[in-house]
Tab-separated table of C-alpha atoms in Angstrom:
chain	number	residue	atom	x	y	z
A	22	MET	CA	105.922	-24.936	-55.957
A	23	ARG	CA	105.640	-24.197	-59.462
A	24	LYS	CA	103.473	-21.010	-59.053
A	25	ILE	CA	105.295	-19.868	-56.535
A	26	THR	CA	108.581	-19.971	-58.177
A	27	PHE	CA	106.801	-18.576	-61.059
A	28	ILE	CA	105.529	-15.591	-58.790
A	29	SER	CA	108.679	-14.910	-57.604
A	30	ILE	CA	110.108	-14.381	-60.795
A	31	VAL	CA	107.750	-12.078	-61.948
A	32	LEU	CA	108.524	-9.996	-58.729
A	33	PHE	CA	111.957	-10.112	-59.047
A	34	LEU	CA	111.683	-8.560	-62.903
A	35	VAL	CA	109.487	-6.452	-62.403
A	36	SER	CA	111.636	-5.179	-59.131
A	37	CYS	CA	114.550	-4.715	-61.772
A	38	ALA	CA	112.508	-2.644	-64.122
A	39	GLY	CA	111.626	-0.445	-61.364
A	40	ASP	CA	114.970	-0.263	-60.022
A	41	ASP	CA	117.355	2.163	-62.479
A	42	SER	CA	119.952	3.104	-59.750
A	43	THR	CA	122.503	1.667	-61.961
A	44	ASN	CA	121.608	3.107	-64.947
A	45	ASP	CA	123.529	6.514	-64.150
A	46	THR	CA	126.738	4.423	-64.149
A	47	ILE	CA	127.385	5.748	-67.887
A	48	LEU	CA	125.930	9.398	-68.946
A	49	SER	CA	124.256	8.108	-71.730
A	50	ASN	CA	122.426	5.570	-70.110
A	51	TYR	CA	121.722	8.192	-67.633
A	52	VAL	CA	120.588	10.659	-69.734
A	53	LEU	CA	118.586	8.236	-72.265
A	54	GLY	CA	114.913	9.393	-72.860
A	55	LYS	CA	115.395	11.968	-70.553
A	56	ALA	CA	115.121	15.929	-70.908
A	57	ILE	CA	118.779	17.702	-70.938
A	58	GLU	CA	120.116	20.627	-70.992
A	59	GLU	CA	123.835	20.705	-72.351
A	60	GLY	CA	125.857	23.537	-70.996
A	61	GLY	CA	123.136	23.891	-68.153
A	62	VAL	CA	125.942	23.525	-65.493
A	63	ILE	CA	128.741	26.018	-65.219
A	64	ALA	CA	131.490	23.729	-63.829
A	65	CYS	CA	135.738	24.495	-64.076
A	66	ALA	CA	138.300	22.454	-63.005
A	67	GLY	CA	142.050	22.967	-62.345
A	68	SER	CA	145.217	21.368	-60.285
A	69	SER	CA	145.746	21.823	-56.519
A	70	GLU	CA	148.302	24.143	-55.562
A	71	ASN	CA	150.434	21.990	-53.204
A	72	SER	CA	149.686	17.841	-53.974
A	73	SER	CA	148.681	16.078	-57.496
A	74	LYS	CA	144.952	16.374	-57.012
A	75	VAL	CA	142.488	17.860	-59.409
A	76	LEU	CA	140.152	20.425	-58.289
A	77	VAL	CA	136.336	20.492	-59.933
A	78	PHE	CA	134.225	23.213	-59.023
A	79	GLN	CA	130.308	23.392	-59.958
A	80	TYR	CA	127.850	26.556	-59.398
A	81	PRO	CA	124.608	24.822	-57.901
A	82	GLU	CA	121.680	26.480	-58.971
A	83	ASN	CA	118.997	27.002	-56.221
A	84	GLY	CA	116.845	24.327	-56.011
A	85	ALA	CA	119.727	21.770	-57.865
A	86	ARG	CA	119.793	18.049	-56.719
A	87	ASN	CA	121.419	14.430	-57.313
A	88	THR	CA	124.776	15.996	-58.400
A	89	LYS	CA	126.914	13.335	-60.206
A	90	LEU	CA	130.629	13.578	-61.797
A	91	TYR	CA	131.454	11.780	-64.688
A	92	GLU	CA	134.853	11.167	-66.478
A	93	THR	CA	136.681	9.374	-69.179
A	94	ASN	CA	139.612	6.827	-69.446
A	95	THR	CA	141.729	9.273	-71.219
A	96	VAL	CA	141.583	12.222	-73.258
A	97	ASP	CA	141.736	10.736	-76.761
A	98	ILE	CA	138.293	9.952	-77.192
A	99	ASP	CA	135.511	12.196	-78.628
A	100	GLU	CA	134.476	14.125	-75.315
A	101	LYS	CA	131.144	14.982	-76.699
A	102	ASP	CA	129.879	11.026	-76.877
A	103	PHE	CA	128.345	10.564	-73.596
A	104	SER	CA	129.079	6.623	-73.652
A	105	ASN	CA	132.713	7.602	-73.007
A	106	TYR	CA	132.053	9.119	-69.198
A	107	LYS	CA	131.854	6.672	-66.382
A	108	LYS	CA	130.412	8.141	-62.829
A	109	VAL	CA	132.649	8.888	-60.212
A	110	SER	CA	131.730	7.621	-57.111
A	111	ILE	CA	132.617	11.019	-55.244
A	112	THR	CA	131.020	13.645	-52.464
A	113	GLY	CA	131.330	17.569	-53.106
A	114	SER	CA	132.531	20.249	-50.197
A	115	PRO	CA	131.309	23.654	-50.121
A	116	PHE	CA	133.019	26.302	-51.383
A	117	PHE	CA	133.029	29.831	-49.990
A	118	ASN	CA	130.260	28.392	-47.792
A	119	GLY	CA	128.536	26.542	-50.056
A	120	TYR	CA	127.726	28.987	-52.780
A	121	LEU	CA	129.798	26.419	-54.621
A	122	GLU	CA	130.881	23.062	-55.114
A	123	GLN	CA	134.223	21.534	-54.716
A	124	PHE	CA	135.226	17.947	-55.697
A	125	ASP	CA	138.958	16.504	-55.183
A	126	LEU	CA	140.238	13.847	-57.512
A	127	ASP	CA	143.307	11.984	-57.132
A	128	LEU	CA	144.372	11.487	-61.008
A	129	THR	CA	147.137	10.387	-62.381
A	130	GLN	CA	146.149	10.516	-66.124
A	131	GLU	CA	144.737	13.584	-67.822
A	132	LYS	CA	140.862	13.240	-68.581
A	133	TRP	CA	137.397	14.832	-69.557
A	134	ILE	CA	135.086	15.430	-66.949
A	135	ILE	CA	131.545	16.639	-67.268
A	136	VAL	CA	129.654	17.434	-64.485
A	137	THR	CA	125.592	16.959	-63.943
A	138	HIS	CA	122.643	17.623	-61.677
A	139	GLU	CA	119.050	17.892	-61.457
A	140	LEU	CA	117.139	21.276	-61.957
A	141	ASP	CA	112.839	22.013	-63.161
A	142	GLY	CA	112.803	18.596	-64.723
A	143	GLU	CA	115.654	18.066	-66.803
A	144	ILE	CA	119.144	16.999	-66.331
A	145	LYS	CA	121.801	19.805	-66.781
A	146	ILE	CA	125.310	18.912	-67.890
A	147	SER	CA	128.076	20.916	-67.785
A	148	ASN	CA	130.159	21.620	-71.095
A	149	PRO	CA	133.552	18.936	-70.850
A	150	ILE	CA	136.600	19.909	-68.825
A	151	ARG	CA	139.756	19.215	-69.779
A	152	THR	CA	142.060	18.358	-67.149
A	153	LYS	CA	145.632	18.948	-67.752
A	154	GLN	CA	147.470	18.928	-64.327
A	155	ASN	CA	150.175	16.887	-65.895
A	156	THR	CA	150.656	19.045	-69.381
A	157	LYS	CA	149.561	22.559	-68.088
A	158	ALA	CA	149.237	22.651	-64.055
A	159	SER	CA	147.423	25.484	-62.761
A	160	LYS	CA	149.548	28.566	-61.809
A	161	TRP	CA	148.660	29.978	-57.826
A	162	SER	CA	149.770	33.009	-57.170
A	163	GLN	CA	148.376	36.325	-54.733
A	164	SER	CA	151.025	39.048	-56.692
A	165	ALA	CA	148.997	38.744	-60.065
A	166	VAL	CA	146.466	41.429	-59.754
A	167	GLU	CA	146.704	45.012	-59.259
A	168	ILE	CA	143.972	46.033	-57.176
A	169	THR	CA	143.217	50.246	-57.159
A	170	GLN	CA	141.200	52.571	-55.597
A	171	GLU	CA	140.084	55.686	-57.698
A	172	GLU	CA	136.807	55.244	-56.437
A	173	PRO	CA	135.460	55.265	-53.019
A	174	LEU	CA	134.125	51.747	-51.657
A	175	MET	CA	134.274	50.341	-55.341
A	176	PRO	CA	138.161	48.876	-56.024
A	177	ARG	CA	139.172	47.812	-59.478
A	178	PHE	CA	141.038	44.527	-59.949
A	179	THR	CA	143.313	44.102	-63.137
A	180	TRP	CA	145.585	41.005	-64.030
A	181	GLU	CA	147.510	39.998	-66.891
A	182	ASN	CA	145.398	39.806	-70.209
A	183	ASN	CA	145.349	36.391	-71.842
A	184	GLN	CA	148.933	35.427	-70.361
A	185	PHE	CA	148.549	31.652	-70.297
A	186	GLY	CA	147.261	32.402	-74.731
A	187	ASP	CA	143.986	29.979	-74.717
A	188	ASN	CA	141.772	31.928	-72.231
A	189	ALA	CA	138.407	32.333	-72.500
A	190	ILE	CA	136.307	34.048	-69.430
A	191	TYR	CA	137.586	35.302	-66.204
A	192	PHE	CA	135.770	34.565	-63.020
A	193	GLN	CA	135.948	36.847	-60.430
A	194	ILE	CA	134.890	36.291	-56.616
A	195	VAL	CA	134.923	39.038	-53.762
A	196	SER	CA	134.139	37.712	-50.490
A	197	ASP	CA	134.228	38.764	-46.489
A	198	LEU	CA	136.679	37.468	-44.456
A	199	GLN	CA	134.389	34.546	-42.965
A	200	ASN	CA	134.229	33.219	-47.149
A	201	ASN	CA	131.255	34.370	-47.679
A	202	LEU	CA	131.043	35.312	-51.138
A	203	LEU	CA	129.604	38.913	-51.898
A	204	SER	CA	129.886	38.612	-55.771
A	205	GLY	CA	130.673	36.298	-58.404
A	206	THR	CA	131.054	37.754	-61.834
A	207	TYR	CA	132.622	36.555	-65.551
A	208	THR	CA	134.284	39.279	-67.763
A	209	PHE	CA	135.814	38.507	-71.057
A	210	GLU	CA	138.316	41.661	-69.865
A	211	ASN	CA	141.205	41.002	-67.771
A	212	THR	CA	139.652	43.867	-65.082
A	213	PHE	CA	136.309	43.813	-62.637
A	214	GLN	CA	135.081	47.333	-60.310
A	215	TYR	CA	133.160	46.622	-57.659
A	216	TYR	CA	130.574	46.522	-58.123
A	217	ASN	CA	130.052	47.882	-61.775
A	218	THR	CA	128.624	45.407	-64.074
A	219	SER	CA	129.371	46.864	-67.009
A	220	ASN	CA	131.558	44.922	-68.422
A	221	VAL	CA	130.234	41.552	-67.063
A	222	VAL	CA	128.876	38.734	-69.323
A	223	LEU	CA	127.621	36.776	-66.588
A	224	ASN	CA	126.154	36.891	-63.265
A	225	ILE	CA	125.935	34.146	-60.298
A	226	THR	CA	125.436	36.766	-57.760
A	227	ILE	CA	122.142	36.196	-55.801
A	228	ASP	CA	121.366	39.263	-53.847
A	229	ILE	CA	122.204	42.674	-54.036
A	230	PRO	CA	126.228	42.916	-52.967
A	231	PRO	CA	126.425	44.705	-49.853
A	232	ILE	CA	128.452	48.279	-49.926
A	233	LEU	CA	132.056	47.406	-48.867
A	234	ARG	CA	132.930	49.160	-45.781
A	235	LYS	CA	135.629	51.372	-45.573
A	236	GLY	CA	138.479	50.646	-43.428
A	237	ALA	CA	137.370	46.962	-43.549
A	238	GLU	CA	139.243	43.715	-45.100
A	239	TYR	CA	137.834	41.579	-47.748
A	240	ASN	CA	139.404	38.976	-50.250
A	241	PHE	CA	139.286	39.169	-53.727
A	242	THR	CA	139.647	35.517	-55.851
A	243	LEU	CA	139.914	34.862	-59.846
A	244	MET	CA	140.151	32.392	-61.856
A	245	ASP	CA	141.507	32.659	-65.543
A	246	VAL	CA	139.281	29.911	-67.423
A	247	SER	CA	140.370	28.265	-70.839
A	248	GLU	CA	137.823	27.309	-73.908
A	249	ASP	CA	137.823	23.618	-72.561
A	250	ASN	CA	137.213	24.878	-69.177
A	251	TRP	CA	140.618	24.139	-67.201
A	252	VAL	CA	141.934	26.978	-64.649
A	253	ASN	CA	145.074	28.519	-65.783
A	254	LEU	CA	145.491	30.327	-62.713
A	255	PHE	CA	143.982	30.961	-59.408
A	256	ILE	CA	144.160	34.316	-57.214
A	257	LEU	CA	142.892	32.496	-54.067
A	258	ASN	CA	141.469	34.922	-51.313
A	259	LYS	CA	143.343	38.078	-52.136
A	260	LYS	CA	143.182	39.894	-49.012
A	261	PHE	CA	142.573	44.423	-49.538
A	262	LEU	CA	141.494	47.023	-47.419
A	263	VAL	CA	139.118	49.154	-48.689
A	264	GLU	CA	140.165	52.986	-48.993
């Protein structure tokens, strides 16, 4: 009987040592001893237009897996200290038919958020996202962009520059009416022309974008993103007709 008890204890300890399923509850534990890339996940967040939800978006690179979302209890902490982040039990949903991933959070208190995923043997970690759903809710507008078409099949989109005072970068998406992303680009300037990448500073377009069809309708989406990765302005699926 004593022998059976000893063996049982050994098996229990081995089982616990080999089970790291709970080691990801705190971000600092999850990344301990592993290869990481800080800033390796493109992510941002903003407040919903018609509800109190905070919308978190990430770009899942091809082959990325095991996406996790972490949050702090408050914003009054060191956002670079991974021990302050606890895992959120949440499942993402497709955004632009899965080109991006969206998480909907019910948050009453403002927090810092980090998104992670695993790719090529590393844990990729987003820069911290500061939610501002109470103090600086995201503005939603369909009229905040001007669309001009001086060059055939190459519409230009222009919007007010840094109207919220803390812009870091602009993210633009051109999509078809089936919500398929045709191009995804980032600029520092408050303008983008499809498909001219001369002022593009980051490009998540995987394939060569198609030539737009004259007389066809498409959508334009813009996110005005601050230095702490909060979306100041959403222009979502603004329809335009190609001339």
